[in-house]
Short mmCIF file of C-alpha atoms in Angstrom, two decimals:
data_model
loop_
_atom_site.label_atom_id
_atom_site.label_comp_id
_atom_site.label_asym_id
_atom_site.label_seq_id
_atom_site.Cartn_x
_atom_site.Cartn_y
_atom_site.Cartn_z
CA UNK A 10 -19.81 69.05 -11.68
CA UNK A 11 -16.69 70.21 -10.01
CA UNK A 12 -17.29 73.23 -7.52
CA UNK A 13 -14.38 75.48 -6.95
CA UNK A 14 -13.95 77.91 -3.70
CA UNK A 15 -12.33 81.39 -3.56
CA UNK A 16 -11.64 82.95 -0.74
CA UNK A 17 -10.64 86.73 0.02
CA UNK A 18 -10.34 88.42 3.28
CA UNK A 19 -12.91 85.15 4.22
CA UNK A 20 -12.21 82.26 6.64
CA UNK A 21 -13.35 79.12 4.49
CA UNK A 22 -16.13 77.32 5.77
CA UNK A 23 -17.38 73.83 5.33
CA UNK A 24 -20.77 74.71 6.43
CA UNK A 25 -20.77 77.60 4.11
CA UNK A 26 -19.49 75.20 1.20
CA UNK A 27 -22.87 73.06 1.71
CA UNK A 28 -24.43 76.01 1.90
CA UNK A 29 -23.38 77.05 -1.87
CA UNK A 30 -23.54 73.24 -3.21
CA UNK A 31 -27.23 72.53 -2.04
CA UNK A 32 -28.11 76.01 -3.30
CA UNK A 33 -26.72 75.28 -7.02
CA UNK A 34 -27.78 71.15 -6.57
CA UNK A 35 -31.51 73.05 -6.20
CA UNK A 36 -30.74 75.73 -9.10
CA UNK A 37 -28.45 74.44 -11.76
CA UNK A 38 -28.48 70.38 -11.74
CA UNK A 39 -30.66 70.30 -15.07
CA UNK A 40 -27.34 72.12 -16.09
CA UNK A 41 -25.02 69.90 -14.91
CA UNK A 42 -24.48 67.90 -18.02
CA UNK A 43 -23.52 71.30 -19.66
CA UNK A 44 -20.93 72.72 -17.55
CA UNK A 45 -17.48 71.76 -16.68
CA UNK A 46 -17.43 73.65 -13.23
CA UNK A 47 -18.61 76.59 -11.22
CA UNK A 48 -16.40 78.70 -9.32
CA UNK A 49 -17.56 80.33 -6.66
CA UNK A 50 -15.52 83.36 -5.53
CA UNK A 51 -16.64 84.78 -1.70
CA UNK A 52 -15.50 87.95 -0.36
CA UNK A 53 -15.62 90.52 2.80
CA UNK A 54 -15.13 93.99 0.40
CA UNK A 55 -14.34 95.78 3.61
CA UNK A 56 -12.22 93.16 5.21
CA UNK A 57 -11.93 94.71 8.75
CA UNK A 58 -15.39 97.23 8.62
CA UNK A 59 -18.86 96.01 8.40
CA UNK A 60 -21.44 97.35 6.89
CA UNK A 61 -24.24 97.14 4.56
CA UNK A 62 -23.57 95.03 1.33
CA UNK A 63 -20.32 94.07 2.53
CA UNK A 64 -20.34 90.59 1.48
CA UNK A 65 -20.25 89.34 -2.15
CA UNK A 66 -20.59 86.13 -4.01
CA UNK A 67 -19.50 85.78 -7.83
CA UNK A 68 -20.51 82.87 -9.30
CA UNK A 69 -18.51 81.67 -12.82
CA UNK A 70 -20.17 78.93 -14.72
CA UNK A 71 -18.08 77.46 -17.08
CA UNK A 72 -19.95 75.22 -20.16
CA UNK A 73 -18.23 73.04 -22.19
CA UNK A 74 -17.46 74.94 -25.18
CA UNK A 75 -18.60 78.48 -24.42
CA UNK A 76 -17.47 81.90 -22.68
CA UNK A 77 -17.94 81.97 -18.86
CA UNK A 78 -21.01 82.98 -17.00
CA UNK A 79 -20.69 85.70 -14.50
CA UNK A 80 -23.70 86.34 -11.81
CA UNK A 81 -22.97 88.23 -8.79
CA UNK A 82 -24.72 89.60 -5.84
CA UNK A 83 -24.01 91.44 -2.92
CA UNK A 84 -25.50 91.34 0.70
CA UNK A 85 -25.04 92.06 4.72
CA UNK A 86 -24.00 88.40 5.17
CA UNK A 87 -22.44 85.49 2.74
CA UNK A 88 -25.48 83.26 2.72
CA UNK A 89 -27.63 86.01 1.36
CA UNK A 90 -24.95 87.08 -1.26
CA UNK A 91 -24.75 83.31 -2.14
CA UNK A 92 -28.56 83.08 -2.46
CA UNK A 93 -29.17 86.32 -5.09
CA UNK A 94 -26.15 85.06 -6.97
CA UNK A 95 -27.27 81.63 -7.38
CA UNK A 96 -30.72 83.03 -8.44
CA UNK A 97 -29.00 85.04 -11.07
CA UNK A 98 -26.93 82.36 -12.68
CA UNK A 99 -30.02 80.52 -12.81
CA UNK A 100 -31.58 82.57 -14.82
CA UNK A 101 -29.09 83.37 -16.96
CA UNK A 102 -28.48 79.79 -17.66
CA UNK A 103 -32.20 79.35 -18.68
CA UNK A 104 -32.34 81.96 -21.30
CA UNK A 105 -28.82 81.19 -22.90
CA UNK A 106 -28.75 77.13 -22.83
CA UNK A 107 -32.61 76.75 -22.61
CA UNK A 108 -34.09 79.61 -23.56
CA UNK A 109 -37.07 77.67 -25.06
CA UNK A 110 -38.23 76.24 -22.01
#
């Protein structure tokens, strides 16, 4: 499954990049077969000013065939967003491509 990185007001990271790709490996891989890629779209919402929630992770699964999934998640720090969004997608992809299991 191809994994796509977005960047916005973000220096790209390849720790950050494992990161996201052992997080999905863990989530999505009974998936895998089912989607053509997952773009992941990480971004500093207040660029030059911290604060709380700052950092967000949007996650677009694309399956072969169907409308994009969308599961976001927001957080003080990147690895946190990238965590609650993977969760999401997760469970989105459960109840709309397995949702007897």
């Amino acid at each position: 499954m191809l994994v796509q990185f977005n960047y916005s007001a973000v220096p790209s990271s390849d720790a950050l990049e494992d990161f996201v790709r052992a997080e999905l490996d863990k989530a999505i891989a009974r998936f895998e077969s089912r989607l053509t890629r997952v773009e992941v779209h990480l971004a500093d919402m207040k660029s030059k000013r911290t604060g709380p929630d700052d950092k967000r992770c949007r996650l677009e699964a694309r399956p072969k065939g169907r409308d994009p999934f969308l599961a976001e998640d927001t957080a003080d720090d990147l690895y946190r967003a990238v965590s609650g969004a993977v969760g999401k997608l997760e469970r989105m992809l459960m109840t709309r491509l397995d949702p007897h299991s």
